[in-house]
Short mmCIF file of C-alpha atoms and ligand atoms in Angstrom, two decimals:
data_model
loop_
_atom_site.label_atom_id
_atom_site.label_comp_id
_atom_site.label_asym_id
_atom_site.label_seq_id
_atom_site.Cartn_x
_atom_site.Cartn_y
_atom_site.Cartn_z
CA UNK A 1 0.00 0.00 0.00
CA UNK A 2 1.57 3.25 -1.05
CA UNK A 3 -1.04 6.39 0.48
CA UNK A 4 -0.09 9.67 -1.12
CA UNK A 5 -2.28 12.41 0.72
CA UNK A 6 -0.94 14.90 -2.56
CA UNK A 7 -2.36 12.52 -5.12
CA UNK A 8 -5.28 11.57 -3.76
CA UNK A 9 -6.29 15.48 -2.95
CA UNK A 10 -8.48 17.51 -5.76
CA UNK A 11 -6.16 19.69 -7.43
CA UNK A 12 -8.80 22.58 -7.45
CA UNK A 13 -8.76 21.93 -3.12
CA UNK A 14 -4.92 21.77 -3.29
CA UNK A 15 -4.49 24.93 -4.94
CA UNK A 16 -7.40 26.60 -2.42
CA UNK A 17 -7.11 29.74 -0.75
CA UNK A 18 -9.56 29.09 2.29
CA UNK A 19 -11.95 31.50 3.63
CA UNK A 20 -10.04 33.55 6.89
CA UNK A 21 -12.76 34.51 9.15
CA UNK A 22 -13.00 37.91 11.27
CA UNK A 23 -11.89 34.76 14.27
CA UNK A 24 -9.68 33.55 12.39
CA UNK A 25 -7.52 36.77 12.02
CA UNK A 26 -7.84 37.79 15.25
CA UNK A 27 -8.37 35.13 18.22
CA UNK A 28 -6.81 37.19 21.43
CA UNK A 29 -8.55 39.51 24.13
CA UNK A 30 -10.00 42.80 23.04
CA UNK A 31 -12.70 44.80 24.56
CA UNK A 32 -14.13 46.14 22.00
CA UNK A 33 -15.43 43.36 18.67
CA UNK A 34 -16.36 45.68 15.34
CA UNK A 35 -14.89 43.27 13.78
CA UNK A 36 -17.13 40.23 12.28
CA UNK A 37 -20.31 42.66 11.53
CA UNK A 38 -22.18 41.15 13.99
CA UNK A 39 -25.36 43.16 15.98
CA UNK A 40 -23.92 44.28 18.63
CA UNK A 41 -27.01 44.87 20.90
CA UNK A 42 -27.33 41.44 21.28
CA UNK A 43 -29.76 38.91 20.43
CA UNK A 44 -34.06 38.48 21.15
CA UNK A 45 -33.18 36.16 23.37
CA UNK A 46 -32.09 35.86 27.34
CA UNK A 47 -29.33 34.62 26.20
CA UNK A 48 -27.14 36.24 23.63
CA UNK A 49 -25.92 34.32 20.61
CA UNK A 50 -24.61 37.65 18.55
CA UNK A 51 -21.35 36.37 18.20
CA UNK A 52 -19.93 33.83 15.67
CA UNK A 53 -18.55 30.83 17.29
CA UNK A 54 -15.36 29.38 17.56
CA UNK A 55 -14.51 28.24 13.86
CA UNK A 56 -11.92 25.75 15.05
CA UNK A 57 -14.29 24.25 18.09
CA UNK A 58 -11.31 24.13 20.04
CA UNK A 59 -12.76 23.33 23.62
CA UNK A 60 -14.52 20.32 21.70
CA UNK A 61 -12.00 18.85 20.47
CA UNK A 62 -9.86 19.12 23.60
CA UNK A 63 -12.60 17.92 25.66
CA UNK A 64 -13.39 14.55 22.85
CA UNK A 65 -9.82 14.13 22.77
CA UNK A 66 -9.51 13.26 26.35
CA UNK A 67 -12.76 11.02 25.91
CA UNK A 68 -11.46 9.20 22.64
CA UNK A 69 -7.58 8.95 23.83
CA UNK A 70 -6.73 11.27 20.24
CA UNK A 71 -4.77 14.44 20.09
CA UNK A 72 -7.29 17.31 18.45
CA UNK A 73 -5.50 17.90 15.63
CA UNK A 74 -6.45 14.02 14.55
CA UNK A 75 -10.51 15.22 15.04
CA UNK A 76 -12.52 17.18 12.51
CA UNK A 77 -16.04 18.05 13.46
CA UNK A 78 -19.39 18.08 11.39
CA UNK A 79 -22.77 19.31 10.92
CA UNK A 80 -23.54 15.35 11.80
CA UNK A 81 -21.69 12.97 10.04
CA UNK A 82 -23.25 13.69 7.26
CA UNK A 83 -21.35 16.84 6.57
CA UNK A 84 -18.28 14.93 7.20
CA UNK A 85 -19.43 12.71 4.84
CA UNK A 86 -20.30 15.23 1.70
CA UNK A 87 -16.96 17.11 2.65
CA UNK A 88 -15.08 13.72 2.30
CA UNK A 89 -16.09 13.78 -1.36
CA UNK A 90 -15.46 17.23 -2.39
CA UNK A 91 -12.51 17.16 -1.25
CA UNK A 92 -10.95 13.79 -2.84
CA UNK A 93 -13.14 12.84 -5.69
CA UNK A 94 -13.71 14.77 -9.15
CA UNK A 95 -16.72 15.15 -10.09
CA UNK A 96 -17.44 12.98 -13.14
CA UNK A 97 -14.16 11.45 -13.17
CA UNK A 98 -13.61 9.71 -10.20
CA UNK A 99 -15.25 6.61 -7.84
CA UNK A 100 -16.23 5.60 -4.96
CA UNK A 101 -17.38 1.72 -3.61
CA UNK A 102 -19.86 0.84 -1.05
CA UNK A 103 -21.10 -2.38 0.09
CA UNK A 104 -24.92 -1.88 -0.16
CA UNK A 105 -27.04 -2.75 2.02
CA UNK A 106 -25.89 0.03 3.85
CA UNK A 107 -26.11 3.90 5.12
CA UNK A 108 -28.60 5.76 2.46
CA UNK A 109 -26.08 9.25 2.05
CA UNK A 110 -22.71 7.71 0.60
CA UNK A 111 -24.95 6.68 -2.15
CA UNK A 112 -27.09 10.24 -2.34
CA UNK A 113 -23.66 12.30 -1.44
CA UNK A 114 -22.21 10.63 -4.44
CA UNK A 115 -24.91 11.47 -6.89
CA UNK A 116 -25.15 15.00 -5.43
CA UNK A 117 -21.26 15.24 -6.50
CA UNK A 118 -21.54 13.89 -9.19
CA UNK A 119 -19.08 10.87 -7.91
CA UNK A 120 -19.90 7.34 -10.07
CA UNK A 121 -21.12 4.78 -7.51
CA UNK A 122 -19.44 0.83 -7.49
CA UNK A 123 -21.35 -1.69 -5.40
CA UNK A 124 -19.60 -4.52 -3.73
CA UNK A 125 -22.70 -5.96 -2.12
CA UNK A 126 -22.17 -7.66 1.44
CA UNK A 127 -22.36 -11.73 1.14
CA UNK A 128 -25.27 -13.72 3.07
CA UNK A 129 -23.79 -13.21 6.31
CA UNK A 130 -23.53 -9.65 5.80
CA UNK A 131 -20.01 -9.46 6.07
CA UNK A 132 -17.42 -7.95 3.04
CA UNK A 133 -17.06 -9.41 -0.21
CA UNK A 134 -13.26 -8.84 -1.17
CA UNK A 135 -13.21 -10.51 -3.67
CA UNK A 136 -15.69 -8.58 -5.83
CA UNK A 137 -14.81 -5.70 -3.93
CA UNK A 138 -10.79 -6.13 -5.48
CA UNK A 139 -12.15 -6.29 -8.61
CA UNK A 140 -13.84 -2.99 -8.49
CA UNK A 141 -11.02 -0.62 -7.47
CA UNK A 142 -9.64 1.35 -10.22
CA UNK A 143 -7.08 4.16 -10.67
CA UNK A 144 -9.89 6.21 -10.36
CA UNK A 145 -11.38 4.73 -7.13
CA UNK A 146 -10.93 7.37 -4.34
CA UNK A 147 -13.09 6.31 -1.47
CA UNK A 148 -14.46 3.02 0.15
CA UNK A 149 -16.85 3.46 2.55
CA UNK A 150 -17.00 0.71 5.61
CA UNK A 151 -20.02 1.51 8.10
CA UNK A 152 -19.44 -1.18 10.82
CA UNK A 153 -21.58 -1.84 12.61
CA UNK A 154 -23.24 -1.84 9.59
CA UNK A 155 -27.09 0.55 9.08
CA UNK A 156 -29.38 -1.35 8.47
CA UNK A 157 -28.09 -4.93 9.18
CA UNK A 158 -26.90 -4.01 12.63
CA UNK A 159 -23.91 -6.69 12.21
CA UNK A 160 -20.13 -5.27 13.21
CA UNK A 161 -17.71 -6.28 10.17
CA UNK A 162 -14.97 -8.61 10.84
CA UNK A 163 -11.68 -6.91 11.51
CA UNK A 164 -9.14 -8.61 10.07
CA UNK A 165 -11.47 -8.17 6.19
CA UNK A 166 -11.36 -4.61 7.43
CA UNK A 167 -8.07 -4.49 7.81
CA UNK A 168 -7.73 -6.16 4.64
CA UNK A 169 -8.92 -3.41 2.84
CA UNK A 170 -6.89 -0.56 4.75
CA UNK A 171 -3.83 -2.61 3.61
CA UNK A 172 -4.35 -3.23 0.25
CA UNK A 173 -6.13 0.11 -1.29
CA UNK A 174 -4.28 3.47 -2.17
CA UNK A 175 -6.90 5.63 -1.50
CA UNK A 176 -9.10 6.60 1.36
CA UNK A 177 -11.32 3.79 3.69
CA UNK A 178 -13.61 5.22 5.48
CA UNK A 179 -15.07 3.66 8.30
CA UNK A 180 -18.18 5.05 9.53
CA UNK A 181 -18.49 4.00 13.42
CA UNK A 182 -21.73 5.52 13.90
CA UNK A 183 -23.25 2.88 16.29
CA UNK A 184 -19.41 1.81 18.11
CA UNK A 185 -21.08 2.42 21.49
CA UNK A 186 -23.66 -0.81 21.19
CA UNK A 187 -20.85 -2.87 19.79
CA UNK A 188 -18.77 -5.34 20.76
CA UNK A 189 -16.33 -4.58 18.36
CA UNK A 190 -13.71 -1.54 19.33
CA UNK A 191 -12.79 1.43 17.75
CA UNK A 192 -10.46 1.87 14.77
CA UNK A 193 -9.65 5.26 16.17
CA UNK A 194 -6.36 3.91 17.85
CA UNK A 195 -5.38 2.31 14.47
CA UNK A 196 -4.79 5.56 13.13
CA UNK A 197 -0.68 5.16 13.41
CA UNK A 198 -0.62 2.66 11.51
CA UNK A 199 -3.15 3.60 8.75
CA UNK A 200 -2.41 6.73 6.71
CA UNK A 201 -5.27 6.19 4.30
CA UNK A 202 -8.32 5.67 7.15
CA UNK A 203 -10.99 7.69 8.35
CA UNK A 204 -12.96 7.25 11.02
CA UNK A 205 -16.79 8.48 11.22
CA UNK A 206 -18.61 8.66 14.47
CA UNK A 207 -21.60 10.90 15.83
CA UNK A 208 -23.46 12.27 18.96
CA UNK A 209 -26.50 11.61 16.91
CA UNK A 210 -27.25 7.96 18.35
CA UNK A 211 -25.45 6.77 21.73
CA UNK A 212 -24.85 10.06 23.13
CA UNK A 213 -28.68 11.08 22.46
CA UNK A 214 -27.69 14.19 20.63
CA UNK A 215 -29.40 14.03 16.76
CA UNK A 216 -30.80 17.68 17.32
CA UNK A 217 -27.76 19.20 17.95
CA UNK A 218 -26.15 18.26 14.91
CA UNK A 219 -22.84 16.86 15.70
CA UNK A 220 -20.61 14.62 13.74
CA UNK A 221 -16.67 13.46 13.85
CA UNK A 222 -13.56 12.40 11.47
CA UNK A 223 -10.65 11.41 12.73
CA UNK A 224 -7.99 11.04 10.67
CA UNK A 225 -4.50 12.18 9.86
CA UNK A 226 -3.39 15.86 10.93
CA UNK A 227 -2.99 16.00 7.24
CA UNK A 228 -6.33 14.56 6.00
CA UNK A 229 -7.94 16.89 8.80
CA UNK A 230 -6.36 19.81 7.58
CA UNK A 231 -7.86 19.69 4.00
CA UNK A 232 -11.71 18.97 5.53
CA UNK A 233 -11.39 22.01 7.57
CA UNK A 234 -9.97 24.03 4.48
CA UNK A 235 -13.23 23.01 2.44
CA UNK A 236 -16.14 23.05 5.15
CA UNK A 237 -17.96 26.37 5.74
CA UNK A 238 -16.30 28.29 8.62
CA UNK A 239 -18.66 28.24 11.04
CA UNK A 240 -20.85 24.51 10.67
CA UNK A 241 -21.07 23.97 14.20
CA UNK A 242 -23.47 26.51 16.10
CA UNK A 243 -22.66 28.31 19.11
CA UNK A 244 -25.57 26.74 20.86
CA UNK A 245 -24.37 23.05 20.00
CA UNK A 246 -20.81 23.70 20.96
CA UNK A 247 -21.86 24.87 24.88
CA UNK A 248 -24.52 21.92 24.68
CA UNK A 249 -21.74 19.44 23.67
CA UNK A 250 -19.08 20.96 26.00
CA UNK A 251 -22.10 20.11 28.63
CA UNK A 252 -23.22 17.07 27.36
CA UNK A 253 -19.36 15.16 27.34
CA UNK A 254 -19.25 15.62 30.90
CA UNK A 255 -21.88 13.20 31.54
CA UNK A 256 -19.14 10.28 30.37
CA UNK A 257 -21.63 8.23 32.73
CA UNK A 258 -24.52 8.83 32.28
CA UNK A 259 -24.22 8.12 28.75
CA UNK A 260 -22.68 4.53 29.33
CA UNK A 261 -25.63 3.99 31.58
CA UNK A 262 -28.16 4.80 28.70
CA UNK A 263 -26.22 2.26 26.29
CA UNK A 264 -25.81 -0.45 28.67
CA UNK A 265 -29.92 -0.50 29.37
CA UNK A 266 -30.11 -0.03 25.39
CA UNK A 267 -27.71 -3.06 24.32
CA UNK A 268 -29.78 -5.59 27.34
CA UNK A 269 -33.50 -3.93 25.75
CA UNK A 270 -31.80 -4.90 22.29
CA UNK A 271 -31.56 -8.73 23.96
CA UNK A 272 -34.51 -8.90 25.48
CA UNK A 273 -36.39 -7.35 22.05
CA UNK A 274 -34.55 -9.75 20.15
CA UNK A 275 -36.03 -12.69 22.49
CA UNK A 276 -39.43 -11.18 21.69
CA UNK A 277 -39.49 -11.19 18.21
CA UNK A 278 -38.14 -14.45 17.73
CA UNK A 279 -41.02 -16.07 19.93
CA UNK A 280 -43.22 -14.64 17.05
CA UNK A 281 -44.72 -17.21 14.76
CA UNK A 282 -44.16 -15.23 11.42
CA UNK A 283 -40.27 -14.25 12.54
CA UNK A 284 -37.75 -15.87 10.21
CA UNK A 285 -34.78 -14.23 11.68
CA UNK A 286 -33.51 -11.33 13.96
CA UNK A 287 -29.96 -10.56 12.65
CA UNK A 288 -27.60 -10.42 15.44
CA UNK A 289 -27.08 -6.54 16.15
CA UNK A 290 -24.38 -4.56 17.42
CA UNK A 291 -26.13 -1.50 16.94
CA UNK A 292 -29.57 0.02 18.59
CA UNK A 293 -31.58 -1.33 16.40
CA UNK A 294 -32.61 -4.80 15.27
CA UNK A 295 -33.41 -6.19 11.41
CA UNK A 296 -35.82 -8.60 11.77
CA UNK A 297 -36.77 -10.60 8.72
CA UNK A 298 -40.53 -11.39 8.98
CA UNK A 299 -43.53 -12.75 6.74
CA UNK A 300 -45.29 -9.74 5.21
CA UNK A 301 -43.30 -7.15 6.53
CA UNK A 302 -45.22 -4.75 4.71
CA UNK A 303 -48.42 -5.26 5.62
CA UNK A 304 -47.41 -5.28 9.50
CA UNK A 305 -45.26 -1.66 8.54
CA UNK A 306 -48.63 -0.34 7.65
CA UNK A 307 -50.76 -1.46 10.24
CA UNK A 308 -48.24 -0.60 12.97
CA UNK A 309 -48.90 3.03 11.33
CA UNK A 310 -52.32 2.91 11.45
CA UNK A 311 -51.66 2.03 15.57
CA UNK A 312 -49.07 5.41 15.60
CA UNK A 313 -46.07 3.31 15.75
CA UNK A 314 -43.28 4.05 12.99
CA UNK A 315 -40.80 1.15 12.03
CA UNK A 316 -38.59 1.41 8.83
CA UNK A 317 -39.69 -0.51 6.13
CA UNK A 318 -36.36 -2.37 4.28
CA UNK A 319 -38.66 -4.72 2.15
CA UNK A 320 -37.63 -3.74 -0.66
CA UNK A 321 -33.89 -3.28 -0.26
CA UNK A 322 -31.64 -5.94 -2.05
CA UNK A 323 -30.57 -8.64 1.31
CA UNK A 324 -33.03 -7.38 3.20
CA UNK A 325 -36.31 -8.78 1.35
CA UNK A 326 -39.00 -9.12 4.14
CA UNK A 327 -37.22 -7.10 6.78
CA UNK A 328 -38.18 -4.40 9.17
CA UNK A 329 -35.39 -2.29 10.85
CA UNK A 330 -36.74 -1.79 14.70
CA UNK A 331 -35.16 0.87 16.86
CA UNK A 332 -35.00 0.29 20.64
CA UNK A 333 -37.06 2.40 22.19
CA UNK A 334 -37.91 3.27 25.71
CA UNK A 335 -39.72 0.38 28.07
CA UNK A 336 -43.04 1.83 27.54
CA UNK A 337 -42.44 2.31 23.64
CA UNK A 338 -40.88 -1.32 23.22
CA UNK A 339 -44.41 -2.61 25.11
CA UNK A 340 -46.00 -1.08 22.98
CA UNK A 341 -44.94 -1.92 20.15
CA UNK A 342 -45.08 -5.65 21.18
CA UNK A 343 -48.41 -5.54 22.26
CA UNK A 344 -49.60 -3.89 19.03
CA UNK A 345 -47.43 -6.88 17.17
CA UNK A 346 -50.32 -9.65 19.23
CA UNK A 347 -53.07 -7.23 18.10
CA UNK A 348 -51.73 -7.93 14.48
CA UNK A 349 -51.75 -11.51 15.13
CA UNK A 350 -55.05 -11.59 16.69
CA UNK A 351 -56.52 -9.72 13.81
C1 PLP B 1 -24.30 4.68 9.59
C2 PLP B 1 -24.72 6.07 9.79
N1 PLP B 1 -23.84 7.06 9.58
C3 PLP B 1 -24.18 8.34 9.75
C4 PLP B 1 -25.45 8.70 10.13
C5 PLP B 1 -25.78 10.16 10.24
O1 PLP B 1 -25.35 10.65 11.42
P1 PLP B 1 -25.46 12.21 11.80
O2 PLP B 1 -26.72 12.36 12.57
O3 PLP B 1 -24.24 12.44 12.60
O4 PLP B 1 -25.47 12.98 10.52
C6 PLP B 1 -26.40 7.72 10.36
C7 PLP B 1 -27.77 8.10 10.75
O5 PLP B 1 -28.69 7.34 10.77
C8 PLP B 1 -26.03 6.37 10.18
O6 PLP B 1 -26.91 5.38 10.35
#
């Protein structure tokens, strides 16, 4: 494997003159800011949110980098992951020129990013088992091939991938693997974060969206090389996260506990759901999960989507996506939600 940060980079994004905010060209103490055009009689609000934020989130990423054992010049932050995710391909692929692979079925927005950048699409489809298919997958990669995107544990199978066809990948491809971690914090499985010594070419994707019970606020990650960081932050918009977020964040990662608490009562729900739905007489399979939510293959899948609507409970419908014919994807909910949602599941078989 032979990563070349230079080659792999867009030329228009290596020859880039990035915006220099009224922050970034002046950071120190002053008493007096006429600087940014802000209003400076404050905001409608009892508190004030006049001012821009900190463009480089830099309490964030000292505070994450003490949680995730990573200096902050390995972290880049997102609007969500998603950002991190459409930034990843302006900033590597040409638009119609270069490709990507993913290994469908998998996260919706690596397919829609693509399309949106005009990136061509190659599908390496995961085997039976839901695990990688290298072979095809070799067979795919081209001169032109810039990204391969991992998600593991895998949305909307649930399933971790297996490490060493991970690392497989990371060893053998010249461009960038990106592996989105967004549900690491149900899993078994570890981090790849620490494995960024050894891997030039990786990226790692997590989120505050799903274990740390933070979708609102809009919060995603990349680690990555200092390098690799350095060209997302030249391309994203100067100020993506929001002042409110960053306080609610620099809040919210204090509660280290709390959090753990919420995914250890998650993963044992995820169990005991599990149990449940294979007791049911029309269950063919609940796919072992590593993630908060459980794929459950099941006759008519459909029909039961559509009359768990009619009883106001949403599930997402997979029926129709290729490996997951039949299948409903079931978030774990609260106690009183998952009861629900069972006892609405005997109504259906009562009917
Ligand atoms: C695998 C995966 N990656 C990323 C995301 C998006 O995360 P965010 O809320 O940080 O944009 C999701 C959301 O469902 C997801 O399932």
């Amino acid at each position: 494997m032979s990563f070349n940060l230079e080659q792999i980079t867009r030329e228009n994004i290596k020859k880039l003159t990035p915006y220099s905010s009224a922050r970034d060209e002046f950071s120190g103490e002053a008493k007096v800011f006429l600087d940014a055009n802000e209003n400076s009689l404050g905001s409608p609000l009892t508190k004030w949110y006049n001012r821009y934020p900190d463009p480089h989130q830099r309490a964030i990423k000292e505070k994450l980098g003490r949680i995730k054992g990573i200096a902050p010049e390995h972290i880049f932050l997102g609007n969500g992951s998603d950002e991190c995710i459409d930034l990843l391909f302006r900033s590597f692929c040409e638009p119609g020129k270069d490709n990507v692979v993913i290994c469908p079925p998998t996260y919706g927005m690596y397919e829609v990013s693509a399309n949106i950048n005009d990136i061509a699409i190659r599908k390496a489809p995961l085997l039976e088992d839901f695990q990688l298919n290298l072979v095809h997958l070799e067979t795919l990669v081209d001169a032109n091939t810039k990204l391969i995107w991992l998600c593991s544990p895998n949305n909307p199978t649930g399933n971790a991938l297996n490490r060493a066809d991970i690392e497989m990948v990371l060893n053998n491809f010249n461009g960038i693997v990106v592996i989105d971690e967004a549900y690491i914090n149900f899993s078994k499985q570890k981090t790849f974060i620490q494995e960024l010594v050894d891997y030039p070419n990786l990226v790692v994707l997590q989120t505050l969206s799903k274990a740390w019970g933070l979708a609102g606020l809009r919060l995603g990650m990349a680690f990555a090389s200092a390098g690799i960081i350095g060209i997302l932050d030249k391309v994203k918009p100067p100020y993506n996260i929001n002042q409110a977020t960053q306080e609610l964040v620099l809040k919210a990662l204090e509660e280290v506990g709390q959090v753990n608490d919420m995914i250890r009562i998650l993963v044992d729900m995820r169990e005991a759901m599990a149990e449940v739905f294979r007791s049911m007489p029309t269950v063919e399979k609940v796919y072992p999960s590593d993630a908060n939510f459980l794929l459950v293959k099941i006759k008519e899948a459909r029909n039961i989507y559509e009359f768990l609507l009619t009883k106001g409970i949403v599930l997402r419908d997979r029926s129709n996506v290729t490996l997951c014919e039949d299948c409903l994807r079931v978030t774990i909910g609260t106690e009183k939600e998952n009861t629900l949602l069972v006892e609405a599941m005997h109504e259906w078989y009562a009917r």
